[in-house]
Amino acid sequence: MLNQVEELASKAFDELGRVTDVSELEVWRIRYLGRKSSLIQILRSLATLPLKERRTAGTRANELKRALEDAFTEKKSNLERSLAPSLQRESLDITLPGQRVSLGRLHPTTQTLEEICDIFSSMGFQVVEGPEVEWDYYNFEALNMPVDHPARDMFATLWVDSGTEAGDKPMLLRTHTSPVQIRVMEKSRPPIRIIAPGRVYRYEATDATHEWMFYQVEGLAVDKNITLADLKGTLFEFARRLFGEERKCRFRCDYFPFVEPGVEVAIDCLACRGAGCRLCGNSGWIEILGAGMVHPEVLRRVDIDPEVYSGFAFGMGVERIPILRYGIEDIRLFYSNDLRFLRQF
Ligand code: DAH
């Protein structure tokens, strides 16, 4: 029995020497001083030993128990003391105010685009897209503006390839979204009802009202018996949903080579409701888009018979809508990435 106690003692101290943290120490305590440990078992079984052996073994076992308890207490306080500096270092003041996580948001242009697309989608228009780098053919030629057509001057163009070298087709950054009309009509037959949102580019010196890149949304409907009344109804409805039920609309003649007749659509001024103010330049009206009945020549080019089918088209600038709504005074704010501006929407 005595041997057993001695063996246990040397094992226990040996292992305690290798303990390096508090949780290991607890495992050690359970193993050597816990209720099921050998030492406690030995102490319990003393009663069954002959008197002489009981005395020697009992004394030694009790000594060992006390020694192990003392060693445990000392080791524990050592470990805790060596932990203190790192606890101090890693301490954190949970009473400090938190740091707000700043959430991103959609750009005002994106918000407006989504609104426009939602309105036309609910009227049965499909949303399509076209390339921003475009052939002269789609941007001008097929839209009834052959080379040297004076209307090309309406669109200050950024050329990618002038097409002057033999075999090169002239290529440009699209100046409007109207070329998507041609791409859609080449690929599909009436009935057609699409809108085409996207970026357009102009060779422009920028100022408060001009940007060299901005967004447009194009619209096109082609079917049998489409009339100017359908165009009016559609755009009236659009203007009321976007700018409010009480909105008035004005249609006036305008010229675009790819429509006949062409119209300019205006709404009564949001600020003065027609009385005349700074926002509307004292006219009471604010132009919001160009539109018209698709020119028969344009239909013919994409093999749609203008004797059977007719269509309307429209195109609008997107930034103009938040500019009007919020009274934004400089279009350059949209794409100069100033968070003080962008966070307001
Ligand atoms: N593409 C024209 C522009 O950028 C806007 C426009 C006018 C589009 C009349 C149309 C339209 O579809 O019918 O100035």
Coordinates of C-alpha atoms and ligand atoms in Angstrom, one line a residue:
M1 CA 0.0 0.0 0.0
L2 CA 2.8 2.3 0.9
N3 CA 4.5 1.7 -2.4
Q4 CA 1.3 2.5 -4.2
V5 CA 1.2 5.9 -2.4
E6 CA 4.8 6.7 -3.2
E7 CA 4.3 5.8 -6.8
L8 CA 1.2 8.0 -6.9
A9 CA 3.1 10.9 -5.3
S10 CA 5.9 10.9 -7.9
K11 CA 3.5 10.6 -10.8
A12 CA 1.3 13.5 -9.5
F13 CA 4.1 15.9 -8.9
D14 CA 5.6 15.0 -12.2
E15 CA 2.4 15.7 -14.1
L16 CA 1.8 18.9 -12.2
G17 CA 5.1 20.2 -13.4
R18 CA 3.9 19.9 -17.0
V19 CA 0.6 21.7 -16.5
T20 CA 0.6 25.0 -18.3
D21 CA -2.9 26.4 -18.0
V22 CA -5.9 26.6 -15.8
S23 CA -8.0 24.0 -17.7
E24 CA -5.1 21.5 -17.6
L25 CA -4.8 22.1 -13.9
E26 CA -8.5 21.3 -13.4
V27 CA -8.0 18.0 -15.2
W28 CA -5.1 17.3 -13.0
R29 CA -7.1 18.1 -9.8
I30 CA -9.8 15.7 -10.8
R31 CA -7.4 13.0 -11.6
Y32 CA -5.4 13.2 -8.3
L33 CA -7.7 14.8 -5.8
G34 CA -11.2 14.1 -7.2
R35 CA -13.7 11.8 -5.6
K36 CA -12.7 8.9 -7.9
S37 CA -9.0 9.5 -7.7
S38 CA -6.7 6.6 -6.6
L39 CA -5.6 8.6 -3.6
I40 CA -9.1 9.1 -2.3
Q41 CA -9.8 5.4 -3.0
I42 CA -6.7 4.5 -0.9
L43 CA -7.8 6.7 2.0
R44 CA -11.3 5.1 1.9
S45 CA -9.8 1.6 1.9
L46 CA -7.6 2.2 4.9
A47 CA -10.2 0.8 7.3
T48 CA -9.8 -2.7 5.8
L49 CA -6.0 -2.8 6.6
P50 CA -4.4 -4.4 9.6
L51 CA -3.7 -1.8 12.3
K52 CA 0.0 -1.3 11.8
E53 CA -0.1 -1.0 8.1
R54 CA -3.1 1.3 8.5
R55 CA -1.1 3.7 10.5
T56 CA 1.9 4.1 8.3
A57 CA 0.0 4.0 5.0
G58 CA -2.7 6.3 6.5
T59 CA -0.2 8.9 7.7
R60 CA 1.6 8.9 4.4
A61 CA -1.6 9.1 2.3
N62 CA -2.9 12.0 4.4
E63 CA 0.4 13.8 4.0
L64 CA 0.4 13.3 0.3
K65 CA -3.2 14.6 0.1
R66 CA -2.3 17.8 1.9
A67 CA 0.9 18.2 -0.1
L68 CA -1.1 17.8 -3.4
E69 CA -3.7 20.3 -2.2
D70 CA -1.0 22.8 -1.3
A71 CA 0.8 22.3 -4.6
F72 CA -2.5 22.7 -6.4
T73 CA -3.3 26.0 -4.7
E74 CA 0.2 27.4 -5.4
K75 CA 0.2 26.3 -9.0
K76 CA -3.2 27.9 -9.5
S77 CA -2.2 31.2 -8.2
N78 CA 1.0 31.1 -10.3
L79 CA -1.0 30.4 -13.4
E80 CA -3.5 33.2 -12.6
R81 CA -0.7 35.6 -12.0
S82 CA 1.0 34.9 -15.3
L83 CA -2.4 35.3 -17.0
A84 CA -3.0 38.7 -15.6
P85 CA -0.8 40.8 -17.9
S86 CA -2.4 39.3 -21.0
L87 CA -5.9 39.7 -19.6
Q88 CA -5.0 43.3 -19.0
R89 CA -3.7 43.7 -22.5
E90 CA -6.7 42.2 -24.1
S91 CA -9.2 43.9 -21.9
L92 CA -11.9 45.8 -23.7
D93 CA -14.1 48.6 -22.5
I94 CA -17.6 47.5 -23.3
T95 CA -19.0 50.8 -22.2
L96 CA -17.5 52.6 -25.2
P97 CA -20.0 53.7 -27.8
G98 CA -20.2 51.3 -30.8
Q99 CA -19.1 52.2 -34.3
R100 CA -22.0 52.6 -36.7
V101 CA -21.8 50.2 -39.7
S102 CA -22.5 52.4 -42.7
L103 CA -24.8 50.7 -45.2
G104 CA -24.4 51.3 -48.9
R105 CA -27.4 52.5 -51.0
L106 CA -28.5 52.7 -54.6
H107 CA -27.3 55.6 -56.7
P108 CA -30.0 58.1 -57.5
T109 CA -29.8 57.2 -61.2
T110 CA -30.2 53.5 -60.4
Q111 CA -33.2 54.3 -58.2
T112 CA -34.8 56.3 -61.0
L113 CA -34.1 53.6 -63.6
E114 CA -35.7 51.0 -61.4
E115 CA -38.8 53.2 -61.0
I116 CA -39.1 53.8 -64.7
C117 CA -38.6 50.2 -65.6
D118 CA -41.2 49.2 -63.0
I119 CA -43.8 51.5 -64.5
F120 CA -43.3 50.3 -68.1
S121 CA -43.0 46.7 -67.1
S122 CA -46.4 46.9 -65.4
M123 CA -47.7 48.2 -68.8
G124 CA -46.3 45.1 -70.6
F125 CA -43.0 46.5 -71.8
Q126 CA -40.0 44.2 -71.8
V127 CA -36.7 45.5 -70.6
V128 CA -33.8 44.9 -73.0
E129 CA -30.3 46.2 -73.4
G130 CA -27.9 47.0 -76.2
P131 CA -24.1 47.7 -76.6
E132 CA -22.6 51.0 -75.5
V133 CA -19.9 50.7 -78.3
E134 CA -22.0 50.8 -81.4
W135 CA -21.7 50.8 -85.2
D136 CA -22.5 54.0 -87.0
Y137 CA -25.1 51.9 -88.8
Y138 CA -27.3 51.4 -85.7
N139 CA -26.7 54.8 -84.1
F140 CA -27.3 56.8 -87.3
E141 CA -27.8 55.2 -90.6
A142 CA -30.6 52.8 -89.8
L143 CA -32.3 55.6 -87.8
N144 CA -32.7 57.5 -91.0
M145 CA -29.5 59.6 -90.7
P146 CA -27.2 58.6 -93.6
V147 CA -23.7 60.0 -93.7
D148 CA -23.8 63.8 -94.2
H149 CA -27.3 64.0 -92.8
P150 CA -27.4 67.4 -91.0
A151 CA -29.2 65.9 -88.0
R152 CA -26.0 64.1 -87.1
D153 CA -25.0 67.5 -85.7
M154 CA -27.6 67.1 -83.0
F155 CA -25.3 64.4 -81.5
A156 CA -21.7 65.4 -80.7
T157 CA -20.1 62.0 -81.2
L158 CA -17.2 60.2 -79.6
W159 CA -15.8 58.1 -82.4
V160 CA -14.0 54.8 -81.7
D161 CA -13.1 54.2 -85.3
S162 CA -13.7 56.8 -87.9
G163 CA -14.0 54.1 -90.6
T164 CA -11.8 55.9 -93.0
E165 CA -9.5 53.0 -93.7
A166 CA -10.6 50.6 -96.4
G167 CA -12.9 47.9 -95.0
D168 CA -13.3 49.6 -91.6
K169 CA -16.9 50.2 -90.5
P170 CA -17.2 53.4 -88.5
M171 CA -17.6 52.7 -84.7
L172 CA -18.7 55.0 -81.9
L173 CA -19.9 55.3 -78.4
R174 CA -23.7 55.4 -78.8
T175 CA -25.0 58.9 -78.5
H176 CA -28.5 57.7 -77.6
T177 CA -30.4 54.5 -76.8
S178 CA -32.3 54.7 -80.1
P179 CA -30.0 52.1 -81.8
V180 CA -31.5 49.4 -79.5
Q181 CA -34.8 50.0 -81.4
I182 CA -33.1 48.8 -84.6
R183 CA -31.4 45.8 -82.9
V184 CA -34.7 44.7 -81.4
M185 CA -36.7 45.1 -84.7
E186 CA -34.0 43.2 -86.6
K187 CA -34.4 40.2 -84.3
S188 CA -38.1 40.1 -83.6
R189 CA -41.4 40.7 -85.3
P190 CA -44.4 42.7 -84.0
P191 CA -46.1 42.9 -81.6
I192 CA -43.1 44.5 -80.0
R193 CA -43.1 46.4 -76.7
I194 CA -39.7 47.1 -75.2
I195 CA -37.8 49.7 -73.1
A196 CA -34.1 49.9 -73.2
P197 CA -32.2 51.7 -70.4
G198 CA -28.5 52.4 -70.5
R199 CA -25.6 54.7 -70.8
V200 CA -25.0 57.1 -73.6
Y201 CA -22.0 59.3 -74.5
R202 CA -21.6 62.8 -76.0
Y203 CA -18.5 64.7 -77.1
E204 CA -19.2 67.5 -74.7
A205 CA -17.4 70.0 -72.6
T206 CA -19.0 69.4 -69.2
D207 CA -20.7 72.1 -67.2
A208 CA -23.6 72.3 -64.8
T209 CA -26.1 71.1 -67.4
H210 CA -23.9 68.9 -69.6
E211 CA -22.2 65.6 -69.0
W212 CA -20.2 63.5 -71.5
M213 CA -21.9 60.3 -70.1
F214 CA -25.5 60.0 -68.9
Y215 CA -28.4 57.6 -69.0
Q216 CA -31.4 57.3 -71.3
V217 CA -34.4 55.0 -71.4
E218 CA -35.7 54.2 -74.9
G219 CA -39.2 52.9 -75.6
L220 CA -40.6 51.2 -78.6
A221 CA -44.0 49.7 -79.5
V222 CA -44.8 48.2 -82.9
D223 CA -48.0 46.5 -83.9
K224 CA -51.0 46.8 -86.2
N225 CA -53.0 49.9 -85.6
I226 CA -50.7 51.7 -83.2
T227 CA -51.5 55.4 -83.3
L228 CA -50.3 58.7 -81.8
A229 CA -53.2 58.3 -79.3
D230 CA -51.5 55.2 -78.0
L231 CA -48.3 57.1 -77.5
K232 CA -50.1 59.9 -75.7
G233 CA -52.0 57.5 -73.5
T234 CA -48.8 55.6 -72.6
L235 CA -46.7 58.7 -71.8
F236 CA -49.5 60.5 -69.9
E237 CA -49.9 57.5 -67.7
F238 CA -46.1 57.2 -67.2
A239 CA -45.8 60.9 -66.3
R240 CA -48.7 60.7 -63.8
R241 CA -47.2 57.6 -62.1
L242 CA -43.8 59.1 -61.9
F243 CA -44.6 62.7 -61.1
G244 CA -48.0 62.5 -59.4
E245 CA -51.7 62.0 -60.4
E246 CA -52.4 65.7 -60.9
R247 CA -49.7 66.1 -63.6
K248 CA -50.6 67.7 -66.9
C249 CA -48.9 66.8 -70.1
R250 CA -48.2 68.8 -73.2
F251 CA -47.3 67.4 -76.7
R252 CA -45.7 69.7 -79.2
C253 CA -44.2 69.1 -82.6
D254 CA -40.5 68.4 -82.7
Y255 CA -38.1 67.0 -85.2
F256 CA -36.2 63.7 -85.0
P257 CA -35.2 62.0 -88.2
F258 CA -36.4 58.5 -87.0
V259 CA -40.0 59.5 -86.3
E260 CA -42.8 61.2 -88.2
P261 CA -44.5 63.0 -86.7
G262 CA -42.0 63.8 -83.9
V263 CA -43.1 65.3 -80.6
E264 CA -41.6 66.8 -77.5
V265 CA -43.4 66.0 -74.3
A266 CA -43.5 68.4 -71.4
I267 CA -45.2 68.2 -68.0
D268 CA -46.6 71.2 -66.0
C269 CA -43.9 72.5 -63.7
L270 CA -43.5 70.6 -60.5
A271 CA -42.6 73.7 -58.5
C272 CA -45.1 76.3 -59.7
R273 CA -47.7 74.1 -61.4
G274 CA -47.7 76.2 -64.5
A275 CA -47.5 79.7 -63.1
G276 CA -43.9 80.1 -64.2
C277 CA -40.7 80.0 -62.0
R278 CA -37.0 79.5 -62.1
L279 CA -37.2 75.7 -62.4
C280 CA -39.2 75.9 -65.6
G281 CA -37.6 79.1 -67.0
N282 CA -40.9 81.0 -66.5
S283 CA -42.7 78.9 -69.1
G284 CA -44.7 76.8 -66.7
W285 CA -43.7 73.6 -68.6
I286 CA -40.8 71.2 -68.3
E287 CA -39.7 69.1 -71.2
I288 CA -39.1 65.5 -70.2
L289 CA -38.7 63.5 -73.4
G290 CA -38.7 63.2 -77.2
A291 CA -41.0 60.8 -79.0
G292 CA -42.9 60.1 -82.2
M293 CA -44.3 57.6 -84.6
V294 CA -41.6 55.3 -86.0
H295 CA -40.6 56.6 -89.5
P296 CA -41.8 54.3 -92.3
E297 CA -38.2 54.4 -93.6
V298 CA -36.9 52.9 -90.3
L299 CA -39.5 50.1 -90.4
R300 CA -38.7 49.3 -94.0
R301 CA -35.0 48.9 -93.2
V302 CA -35.7 46.1 -90.7
D303 CA -38.2 44.5 -93.0
I304 CA -41.4 45.5 -91.2
D305 CA -44.0 46.6 -93.7
P306 CA -45.1 50.1 -92.8
E307 CA -48.4 49.5 -94.8
V308 CA -49.3 46.8 -92.3
Y309 CA -47.6 47.9 -89.1
S310 CA -47.0 51.1 -87.2
G311 CA -45.2 52.0 -84.0
F312 CA -44.3 54.7 -81.5
A313 CA -41.0 55.4 -79.9
F314 CA -39.7 57.6 -77.2
G315 CA -36.4 58.5 -75.4
M316 CA -35.8 60.3 -72.2
G317 CA -32.8 61.4 -70.1
V318 CA -32.8 59.7 -66.7
E319 CA -30.8 62.2 -64.5
R320 CA -33.2 64.9 -65.5
I321 CA -35.9 63.3 -63.3
P322 CA -34.0 63.5 -59.9
I323 CA -32.7 66.9 -61.1
L324 CA -36.2 68.1 -61.3
R325 CA -37.5 66.3 -58.2
Y326 CA -34.8 67.4 -55.8
G327 CA -33.7 70.6 -57.5
I328 CA -30.1 69.4 -58.1
E329 CA -28.2 72.2 -59.6
D330 CA -25.2 70.5 -61.2
I331 CA -25.4 67.3 -63.3
R332 CA -21.7 66.7 -62.7
L333 CA -22.6 65.7 -59.1
F334 CA -24.1 62.5 -60.3
Y335 CA -20.8 60.8 -61.4
S336 CA -18.1 62.6 -59.3
N337 CA -18.5 60.1 -56.5
D338 CA -18.9 62.6 -53.7
L339 CA -20.4 60.7 -50.8
R340 CA -21.8 63.9 -49.3
F341 CA -24.0 64.1 -52.3
L342 CA -24.7 60.4 -52.8
R343 CA -25.7 59.8 -49.2
Q344 CA -28.6 62.1 -49.5
F345 CA -30.7 59.7 -51.6
Ligands
DAH1 N1 -32.7 59.7 -79.2 C1 -33.2 61.1 -79.0 C2 -32.1 61.9 -78.3 O1 -31.2 61.4 -77.7 C3 -34.5 61.0 -78.1 C4 -35.6 60.5 -78.9 C5 -36.5 61.3 -79.5 C6 -35.8 59.1 -78.9 C7 -37.6 60.8 -80.2 C8 -36.9 58.6 -79.6 C9 -37.8 59.4 -80.2 O2 -37.2 57.3 -79.6 O3 -38.8 58.9 -80.9 O4 -32.2 63.1 -78.3

